PDB file of C-alpha atoms and ligand atoms in Angstrom:
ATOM      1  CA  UNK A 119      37.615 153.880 220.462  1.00  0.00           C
ATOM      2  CA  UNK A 120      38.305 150.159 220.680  1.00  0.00           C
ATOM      3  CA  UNK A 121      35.115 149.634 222.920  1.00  0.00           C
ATOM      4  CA  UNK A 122      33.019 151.521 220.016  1.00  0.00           C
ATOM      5  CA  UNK A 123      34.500 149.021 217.940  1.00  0.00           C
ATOM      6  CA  UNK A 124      33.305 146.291 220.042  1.00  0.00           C
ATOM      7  CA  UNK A 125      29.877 147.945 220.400  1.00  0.00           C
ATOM      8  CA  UNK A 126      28.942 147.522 216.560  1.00  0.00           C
ATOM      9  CA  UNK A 127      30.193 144.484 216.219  1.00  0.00           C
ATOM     10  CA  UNK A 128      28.043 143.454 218.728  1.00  0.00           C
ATOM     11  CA  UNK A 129      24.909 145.744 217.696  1.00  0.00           C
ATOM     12  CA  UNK A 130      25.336 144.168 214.106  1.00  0.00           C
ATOM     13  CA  UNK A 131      25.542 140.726 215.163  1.00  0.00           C
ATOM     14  CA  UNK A 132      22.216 141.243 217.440  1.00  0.00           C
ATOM     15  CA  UNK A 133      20.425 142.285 214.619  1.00  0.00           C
ATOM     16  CA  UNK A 134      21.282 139.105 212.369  1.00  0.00           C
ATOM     17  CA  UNK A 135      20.652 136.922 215.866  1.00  0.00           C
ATOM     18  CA  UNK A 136      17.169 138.290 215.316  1.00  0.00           C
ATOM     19  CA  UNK A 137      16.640 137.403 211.988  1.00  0.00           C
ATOM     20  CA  UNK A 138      17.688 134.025 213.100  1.00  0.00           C
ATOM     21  CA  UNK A 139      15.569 133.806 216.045  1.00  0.00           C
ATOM     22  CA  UNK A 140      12.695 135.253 213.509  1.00  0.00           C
ATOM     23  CA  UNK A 141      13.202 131.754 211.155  1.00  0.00           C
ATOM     24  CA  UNK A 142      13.137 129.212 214.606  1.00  0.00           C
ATOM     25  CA  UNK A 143      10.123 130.837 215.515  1.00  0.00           C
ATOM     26  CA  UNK A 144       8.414 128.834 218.214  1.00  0.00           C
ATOM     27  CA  UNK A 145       8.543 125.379 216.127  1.00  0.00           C
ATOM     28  CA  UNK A 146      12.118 125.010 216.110  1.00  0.00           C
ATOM     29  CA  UNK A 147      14.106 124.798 219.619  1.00  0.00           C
ATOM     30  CA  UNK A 148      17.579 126.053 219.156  1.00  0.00           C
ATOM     31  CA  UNK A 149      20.381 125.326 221.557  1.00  0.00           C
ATOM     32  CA  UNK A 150      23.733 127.127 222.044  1.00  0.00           C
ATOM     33  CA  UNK A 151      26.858 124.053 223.196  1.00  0.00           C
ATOM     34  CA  UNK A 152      29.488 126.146 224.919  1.00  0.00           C
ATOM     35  CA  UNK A 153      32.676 124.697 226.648  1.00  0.00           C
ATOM     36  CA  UNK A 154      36.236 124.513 226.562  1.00  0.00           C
ATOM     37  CA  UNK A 155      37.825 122.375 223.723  1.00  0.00           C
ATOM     38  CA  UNK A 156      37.920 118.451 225.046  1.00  0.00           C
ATOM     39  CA  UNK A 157      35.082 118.882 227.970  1.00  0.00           C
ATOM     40  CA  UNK A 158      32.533 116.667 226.089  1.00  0.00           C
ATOM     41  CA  UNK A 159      30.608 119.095 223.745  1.00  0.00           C
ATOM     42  CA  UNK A 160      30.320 116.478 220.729  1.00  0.00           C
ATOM     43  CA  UNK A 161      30.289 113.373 222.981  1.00  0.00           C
ATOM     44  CA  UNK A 162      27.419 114.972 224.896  1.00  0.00           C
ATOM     45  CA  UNK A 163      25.369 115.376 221.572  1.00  0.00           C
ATOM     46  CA  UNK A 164      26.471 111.865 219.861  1.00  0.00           C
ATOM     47  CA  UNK A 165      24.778 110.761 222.922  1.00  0.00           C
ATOM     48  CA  UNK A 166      22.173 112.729 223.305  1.00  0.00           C
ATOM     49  CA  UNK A 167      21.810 112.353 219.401  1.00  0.00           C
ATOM     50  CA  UNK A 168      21.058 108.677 219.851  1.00  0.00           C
ATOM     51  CA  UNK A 169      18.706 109.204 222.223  1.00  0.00           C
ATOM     52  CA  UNK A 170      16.174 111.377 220.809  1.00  0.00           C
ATOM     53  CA  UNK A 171      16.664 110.949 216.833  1.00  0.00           C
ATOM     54  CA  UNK A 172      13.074 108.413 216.769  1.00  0.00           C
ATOM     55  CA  UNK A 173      11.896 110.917 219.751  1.00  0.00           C
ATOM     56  CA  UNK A 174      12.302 114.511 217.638  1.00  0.00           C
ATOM     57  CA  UNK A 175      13.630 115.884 214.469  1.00  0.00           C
ATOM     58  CA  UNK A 176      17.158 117.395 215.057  1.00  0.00           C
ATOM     59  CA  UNK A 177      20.238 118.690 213.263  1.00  0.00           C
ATOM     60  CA  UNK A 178      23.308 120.070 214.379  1.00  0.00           C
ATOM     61  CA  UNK A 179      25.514 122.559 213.198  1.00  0.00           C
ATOM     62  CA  UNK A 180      29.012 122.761 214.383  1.00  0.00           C
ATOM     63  CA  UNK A 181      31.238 125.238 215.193  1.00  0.00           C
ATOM     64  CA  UNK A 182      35.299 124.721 214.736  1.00  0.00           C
ATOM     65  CA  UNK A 183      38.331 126.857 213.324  1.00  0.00           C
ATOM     66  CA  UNK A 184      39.517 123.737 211.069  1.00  0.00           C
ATOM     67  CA  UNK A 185      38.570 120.553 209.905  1.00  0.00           C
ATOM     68  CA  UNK A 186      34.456 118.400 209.477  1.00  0.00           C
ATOM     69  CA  UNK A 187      36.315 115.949 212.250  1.00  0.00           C
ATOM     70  CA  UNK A 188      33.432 116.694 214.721  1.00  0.00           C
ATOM     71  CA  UNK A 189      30.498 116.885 211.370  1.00  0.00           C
ATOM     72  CA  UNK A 190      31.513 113.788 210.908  1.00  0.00           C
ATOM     73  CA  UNK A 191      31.426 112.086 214.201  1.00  0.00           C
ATOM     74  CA  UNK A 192      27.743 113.759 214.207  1.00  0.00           C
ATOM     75  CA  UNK A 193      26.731 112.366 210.834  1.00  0.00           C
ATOM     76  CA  UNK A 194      27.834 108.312 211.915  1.00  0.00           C
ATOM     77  CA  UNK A 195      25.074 108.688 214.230  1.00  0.00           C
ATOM     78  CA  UNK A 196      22.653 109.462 211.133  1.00  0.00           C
ATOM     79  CA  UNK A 197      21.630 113.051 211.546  1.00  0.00           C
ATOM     80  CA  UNK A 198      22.182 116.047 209.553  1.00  0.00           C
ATOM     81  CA  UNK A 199      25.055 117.765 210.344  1.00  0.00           C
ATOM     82  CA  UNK A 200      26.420 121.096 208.588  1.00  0.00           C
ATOM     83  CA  UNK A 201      30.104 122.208 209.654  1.00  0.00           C
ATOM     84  CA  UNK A 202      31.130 125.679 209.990  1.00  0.00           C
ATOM     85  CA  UNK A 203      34.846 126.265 209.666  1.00  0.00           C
ATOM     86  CA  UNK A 204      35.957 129.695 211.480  1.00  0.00           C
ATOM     87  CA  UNK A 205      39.184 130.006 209.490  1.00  0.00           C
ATOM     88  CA  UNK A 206      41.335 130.992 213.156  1.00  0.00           C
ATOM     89  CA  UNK A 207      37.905 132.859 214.490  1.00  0.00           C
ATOM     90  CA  UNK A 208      37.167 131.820 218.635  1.00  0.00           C
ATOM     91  CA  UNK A 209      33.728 131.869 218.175  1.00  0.00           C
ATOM     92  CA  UNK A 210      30.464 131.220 216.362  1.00  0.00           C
ATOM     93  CA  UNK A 211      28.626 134.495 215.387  1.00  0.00           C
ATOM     94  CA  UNK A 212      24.803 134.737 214.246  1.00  0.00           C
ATOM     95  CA  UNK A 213      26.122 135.455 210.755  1.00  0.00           C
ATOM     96  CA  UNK A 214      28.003 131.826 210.417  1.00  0.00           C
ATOM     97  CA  UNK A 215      25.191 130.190 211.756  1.00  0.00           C
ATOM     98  CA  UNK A 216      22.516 132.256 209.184  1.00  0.00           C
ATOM     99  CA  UNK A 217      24.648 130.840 206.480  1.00  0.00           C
ATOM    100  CA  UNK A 218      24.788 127.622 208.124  1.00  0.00           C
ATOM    101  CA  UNK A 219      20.790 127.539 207.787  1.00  0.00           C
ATOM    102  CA  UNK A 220      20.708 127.774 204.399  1.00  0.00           C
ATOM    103  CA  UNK A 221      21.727 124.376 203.863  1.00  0.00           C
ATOM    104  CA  UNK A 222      19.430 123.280 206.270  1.00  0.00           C
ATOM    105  CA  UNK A 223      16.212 122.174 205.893  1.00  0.00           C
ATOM    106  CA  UNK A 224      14.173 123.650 208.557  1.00  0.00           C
ATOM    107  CA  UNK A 225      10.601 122.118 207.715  1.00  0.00           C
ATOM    108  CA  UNK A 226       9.464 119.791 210.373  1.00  0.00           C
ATOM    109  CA  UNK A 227      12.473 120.662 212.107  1.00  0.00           C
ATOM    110  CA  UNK A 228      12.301 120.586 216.120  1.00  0.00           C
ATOM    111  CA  UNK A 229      15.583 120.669 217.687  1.00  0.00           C
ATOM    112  CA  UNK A 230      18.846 122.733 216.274  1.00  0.00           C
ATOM    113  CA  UNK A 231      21.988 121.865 218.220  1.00  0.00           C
ATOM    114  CA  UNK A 232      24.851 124.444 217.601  1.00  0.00           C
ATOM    115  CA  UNK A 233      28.404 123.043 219.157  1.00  0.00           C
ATOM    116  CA  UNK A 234      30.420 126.314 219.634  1.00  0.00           C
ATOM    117  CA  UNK A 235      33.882 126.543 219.303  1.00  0.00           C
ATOM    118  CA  UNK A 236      35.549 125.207 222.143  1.00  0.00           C
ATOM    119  CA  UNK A 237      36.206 128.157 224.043  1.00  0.00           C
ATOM    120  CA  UNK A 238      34.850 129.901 227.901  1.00  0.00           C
ATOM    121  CA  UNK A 239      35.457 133.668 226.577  1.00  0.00           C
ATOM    122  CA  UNK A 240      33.980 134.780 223.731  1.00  0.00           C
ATOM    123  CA  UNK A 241      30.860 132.222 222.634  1.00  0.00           C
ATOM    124  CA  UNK A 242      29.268 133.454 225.367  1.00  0.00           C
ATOM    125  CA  UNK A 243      29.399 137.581 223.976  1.00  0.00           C
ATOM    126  CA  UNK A 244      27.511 136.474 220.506  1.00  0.00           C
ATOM    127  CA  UNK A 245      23.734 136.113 220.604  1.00  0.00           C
ATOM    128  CA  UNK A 246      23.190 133.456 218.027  1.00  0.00           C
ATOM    129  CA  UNK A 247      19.432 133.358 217.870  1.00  0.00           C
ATOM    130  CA  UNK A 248      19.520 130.779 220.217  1.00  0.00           C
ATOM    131  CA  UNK A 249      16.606 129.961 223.137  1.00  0.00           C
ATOM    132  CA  UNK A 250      19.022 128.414 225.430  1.00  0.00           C
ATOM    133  CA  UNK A 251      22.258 128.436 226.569  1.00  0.00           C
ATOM    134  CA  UNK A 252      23.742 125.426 227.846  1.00  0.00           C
ATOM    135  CA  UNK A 253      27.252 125.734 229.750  1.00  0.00           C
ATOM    136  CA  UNK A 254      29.662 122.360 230.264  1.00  0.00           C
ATOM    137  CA  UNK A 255      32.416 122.381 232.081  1.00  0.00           C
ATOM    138  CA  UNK A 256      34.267 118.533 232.797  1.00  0.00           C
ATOM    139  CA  UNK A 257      35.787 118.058 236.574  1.00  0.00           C
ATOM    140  CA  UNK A 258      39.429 117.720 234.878  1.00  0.00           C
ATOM    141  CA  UNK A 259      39.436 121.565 234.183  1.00  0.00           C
ATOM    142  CA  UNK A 260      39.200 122.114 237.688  1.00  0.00           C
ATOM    143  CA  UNK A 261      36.319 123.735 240.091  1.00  0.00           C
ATOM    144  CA  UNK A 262      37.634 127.287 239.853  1.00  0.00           C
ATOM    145  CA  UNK A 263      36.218 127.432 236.351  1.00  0.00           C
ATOM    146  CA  UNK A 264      32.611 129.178 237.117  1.00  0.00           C
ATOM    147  CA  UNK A 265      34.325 132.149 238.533  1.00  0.00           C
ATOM    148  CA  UNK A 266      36.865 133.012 236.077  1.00  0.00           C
ATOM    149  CA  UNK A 267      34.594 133.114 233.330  1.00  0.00           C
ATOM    150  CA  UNK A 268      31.214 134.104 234.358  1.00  0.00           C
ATOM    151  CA  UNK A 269      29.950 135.324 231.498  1.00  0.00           C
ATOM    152  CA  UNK A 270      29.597 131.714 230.395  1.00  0.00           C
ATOM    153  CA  UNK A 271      27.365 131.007 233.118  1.00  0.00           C
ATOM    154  CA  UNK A 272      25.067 134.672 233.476  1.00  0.00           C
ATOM    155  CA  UNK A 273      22.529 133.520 230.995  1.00  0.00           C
ATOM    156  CA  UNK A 274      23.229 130.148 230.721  1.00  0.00           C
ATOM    157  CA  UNK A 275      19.918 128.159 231.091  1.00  0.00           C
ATOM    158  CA  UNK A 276      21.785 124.696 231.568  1.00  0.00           C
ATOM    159  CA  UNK A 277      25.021 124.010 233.126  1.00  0.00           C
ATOM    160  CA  UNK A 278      26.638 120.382 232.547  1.00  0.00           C
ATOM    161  CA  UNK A 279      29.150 119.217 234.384  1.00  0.00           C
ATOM    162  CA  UNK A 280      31.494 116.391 232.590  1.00  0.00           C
ATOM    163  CA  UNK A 281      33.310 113.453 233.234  1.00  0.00           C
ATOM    164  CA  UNK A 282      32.100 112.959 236.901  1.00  0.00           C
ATOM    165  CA  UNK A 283      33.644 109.188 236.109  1.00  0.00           C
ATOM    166  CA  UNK A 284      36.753 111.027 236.370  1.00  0.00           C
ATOM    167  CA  UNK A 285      36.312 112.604 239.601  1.00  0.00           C
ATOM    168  CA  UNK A 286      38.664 110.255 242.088  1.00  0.00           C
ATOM    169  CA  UNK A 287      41.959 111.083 239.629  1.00  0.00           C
ATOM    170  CA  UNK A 288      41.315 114.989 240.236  1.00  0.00           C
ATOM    171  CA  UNK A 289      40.863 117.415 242.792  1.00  0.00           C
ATOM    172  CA  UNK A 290      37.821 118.745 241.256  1.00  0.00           C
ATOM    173  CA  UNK A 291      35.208 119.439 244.538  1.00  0.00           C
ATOM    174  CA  UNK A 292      31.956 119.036 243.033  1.00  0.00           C
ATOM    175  CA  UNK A 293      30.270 121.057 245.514  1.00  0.00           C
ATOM    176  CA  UNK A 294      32.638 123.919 245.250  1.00  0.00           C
ATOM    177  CA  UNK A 295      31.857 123.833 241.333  1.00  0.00           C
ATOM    178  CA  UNK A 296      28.333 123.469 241.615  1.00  0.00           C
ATOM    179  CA  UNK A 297      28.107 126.682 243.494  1.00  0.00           C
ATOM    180  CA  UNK A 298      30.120 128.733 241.968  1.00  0.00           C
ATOM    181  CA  UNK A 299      28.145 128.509 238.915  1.00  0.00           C
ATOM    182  CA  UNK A 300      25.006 128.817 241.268  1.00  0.00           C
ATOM    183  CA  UNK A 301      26.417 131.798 242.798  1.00  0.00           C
ATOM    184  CA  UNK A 302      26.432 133.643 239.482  1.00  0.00           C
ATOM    185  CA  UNK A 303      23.225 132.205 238.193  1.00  0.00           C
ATOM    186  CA  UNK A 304      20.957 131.069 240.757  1.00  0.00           C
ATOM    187  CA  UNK A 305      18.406 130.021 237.997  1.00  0.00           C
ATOM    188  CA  UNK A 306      20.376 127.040 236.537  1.00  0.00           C
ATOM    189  CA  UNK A 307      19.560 123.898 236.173  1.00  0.00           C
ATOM    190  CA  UNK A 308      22.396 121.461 236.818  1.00  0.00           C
ATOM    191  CA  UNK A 309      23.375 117.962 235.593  1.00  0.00           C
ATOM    192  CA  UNK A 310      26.156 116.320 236.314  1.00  0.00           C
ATOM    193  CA  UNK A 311      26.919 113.460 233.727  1.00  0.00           C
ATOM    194  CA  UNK A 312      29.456 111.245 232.066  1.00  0.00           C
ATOM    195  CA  UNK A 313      29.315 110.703 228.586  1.00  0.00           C
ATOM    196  CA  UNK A 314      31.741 108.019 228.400  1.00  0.00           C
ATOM    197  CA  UNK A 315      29.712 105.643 231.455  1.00  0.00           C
ATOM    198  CA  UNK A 316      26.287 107.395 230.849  1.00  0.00           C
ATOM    199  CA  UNK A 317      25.878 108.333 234.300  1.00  0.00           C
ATOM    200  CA  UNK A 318      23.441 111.145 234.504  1.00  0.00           C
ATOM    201  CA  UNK A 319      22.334 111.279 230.885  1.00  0.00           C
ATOM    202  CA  UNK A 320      18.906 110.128 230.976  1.00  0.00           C
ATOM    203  CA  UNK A 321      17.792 113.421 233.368  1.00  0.00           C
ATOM    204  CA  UNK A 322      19.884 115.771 230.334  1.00  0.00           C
ATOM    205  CA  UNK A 323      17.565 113.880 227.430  1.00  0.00           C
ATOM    206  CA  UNK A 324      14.715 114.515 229.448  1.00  0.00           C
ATOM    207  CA  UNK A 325      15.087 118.293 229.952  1.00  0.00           C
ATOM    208  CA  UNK A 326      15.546 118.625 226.555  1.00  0.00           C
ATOM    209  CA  UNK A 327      13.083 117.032 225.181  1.00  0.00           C
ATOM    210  CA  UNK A 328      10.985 117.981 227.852  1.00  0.00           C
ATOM    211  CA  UNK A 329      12.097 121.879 226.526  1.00  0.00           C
ATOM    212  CA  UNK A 330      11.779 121.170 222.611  1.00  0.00           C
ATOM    213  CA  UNK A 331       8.283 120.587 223.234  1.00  0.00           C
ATOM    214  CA  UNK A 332       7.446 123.429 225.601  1.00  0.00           C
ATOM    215  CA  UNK A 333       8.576 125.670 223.263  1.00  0.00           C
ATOM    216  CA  UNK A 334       6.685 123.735 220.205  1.00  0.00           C
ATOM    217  CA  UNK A 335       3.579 124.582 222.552  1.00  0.00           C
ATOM    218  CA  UNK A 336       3.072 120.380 223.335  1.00  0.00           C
ATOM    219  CA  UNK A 337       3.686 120.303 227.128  1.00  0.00           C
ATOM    220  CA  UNK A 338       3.931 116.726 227.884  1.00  0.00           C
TER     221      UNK A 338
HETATM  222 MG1   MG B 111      33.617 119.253 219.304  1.00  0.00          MG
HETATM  223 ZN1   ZN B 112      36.133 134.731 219.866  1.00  0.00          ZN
END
């Protein structure tokens, strides 16, 4: 009974994820943040914000059970950003981020960034509409990560791995994290990065907006 339960939940958010797919159409490229709360997720996109603001036309919704803390970090760095409080919910569903769209303004619009809330379970269970997945994981969480919560990583177009600054104050092996996420989805691409030094960055803001304009149609 509880996994019928489950079921139309699921079936009912697939159905708004396609109406939201329906509005991005092929002109706007949406992404999907997911991670664990403190690996990097609105770090990543200050940076990658300042980046590519003159490059593309982005806004960013994000994702949080309380507070516009993270809306506001996002908004210092001049872009639109629209906060969705889940009130105690885990995760973002395609219903919270339809509402979220109406108070965007999706003309000319390229890139939508959606930071989930911080969390390796659930986000990864609720189709938002989204064209890509991206998975981050930071080297302080430890390298075991991958295989205890796959489902993060099975359709994940994009895994990011955090904080390699970090990596001489942790037992993190690199290697060992790299493939476990590999083992479970051959097909990802992998960066490793830190958002604090920079390291790695540039070859993150180039698949993306490498990405946003593949899916506009404007290979470049
Ligand atoms: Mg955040
Ligand atoms: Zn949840």
């Amino acid at each position: 009974m509880e996994i019928k339960v489950g079921q139309n939940i699921l079936a009912a958010n697939d159905a708004v994820a396609a109406d939201n797919r329906a509005a991005f159409g092929r002109s706007i490229f949406a992404v999907n943040l997911m991670s664990s709360p403190g690996a990097g997720k609105t770090t990543l996109l200050e940076r990658t914000i300042d980046y590519l603001k003159d490059r593309l036309s982005l806004a960013v919704i994000e994702g949080d059970i309380a507070t516009s803390f993270d809306a506001d970090r996002i908004r210092r760095h001049g872009t639109t950003a629209v906060q969705i409080n889940t009130g105690g919910g885990c995760h973002l569903d395609a219903q919270m981020v339809q509402r979220a769209l109406c108070a965007l303004d999706l003309t000319d619009l390229h890139l939508l960034l959606i930071e989930n809330v911080g969390n390796l379970v659930c986000p990864a269970e609720f189709d938002l509409g989204e064209a890509a997945k991206i998975a981050l994981v930071s080297v302080t969480e430890g390298d075991d990560k991958p295989l205890k919560y796959p489902a993060l990583f099975r359709d994940a177009r994009v895994f990011l791995i955090n904080k390699i600054d970090l990596l001489p104050y942790t037992d993190c092996d690199l290697h060992r994290l790299r493939s476990a996420a590999l083992s479970i989805n051959p097909g990802l691409t992998v960066f490793e990065v830190s958002c604090r030094s920079g390291a790695g960055l540039q070859d993150w803001f180039s698949w993306l907006e490498g990405e946003t304009h593949r899916w506009r149609g404007r290979d470049e």
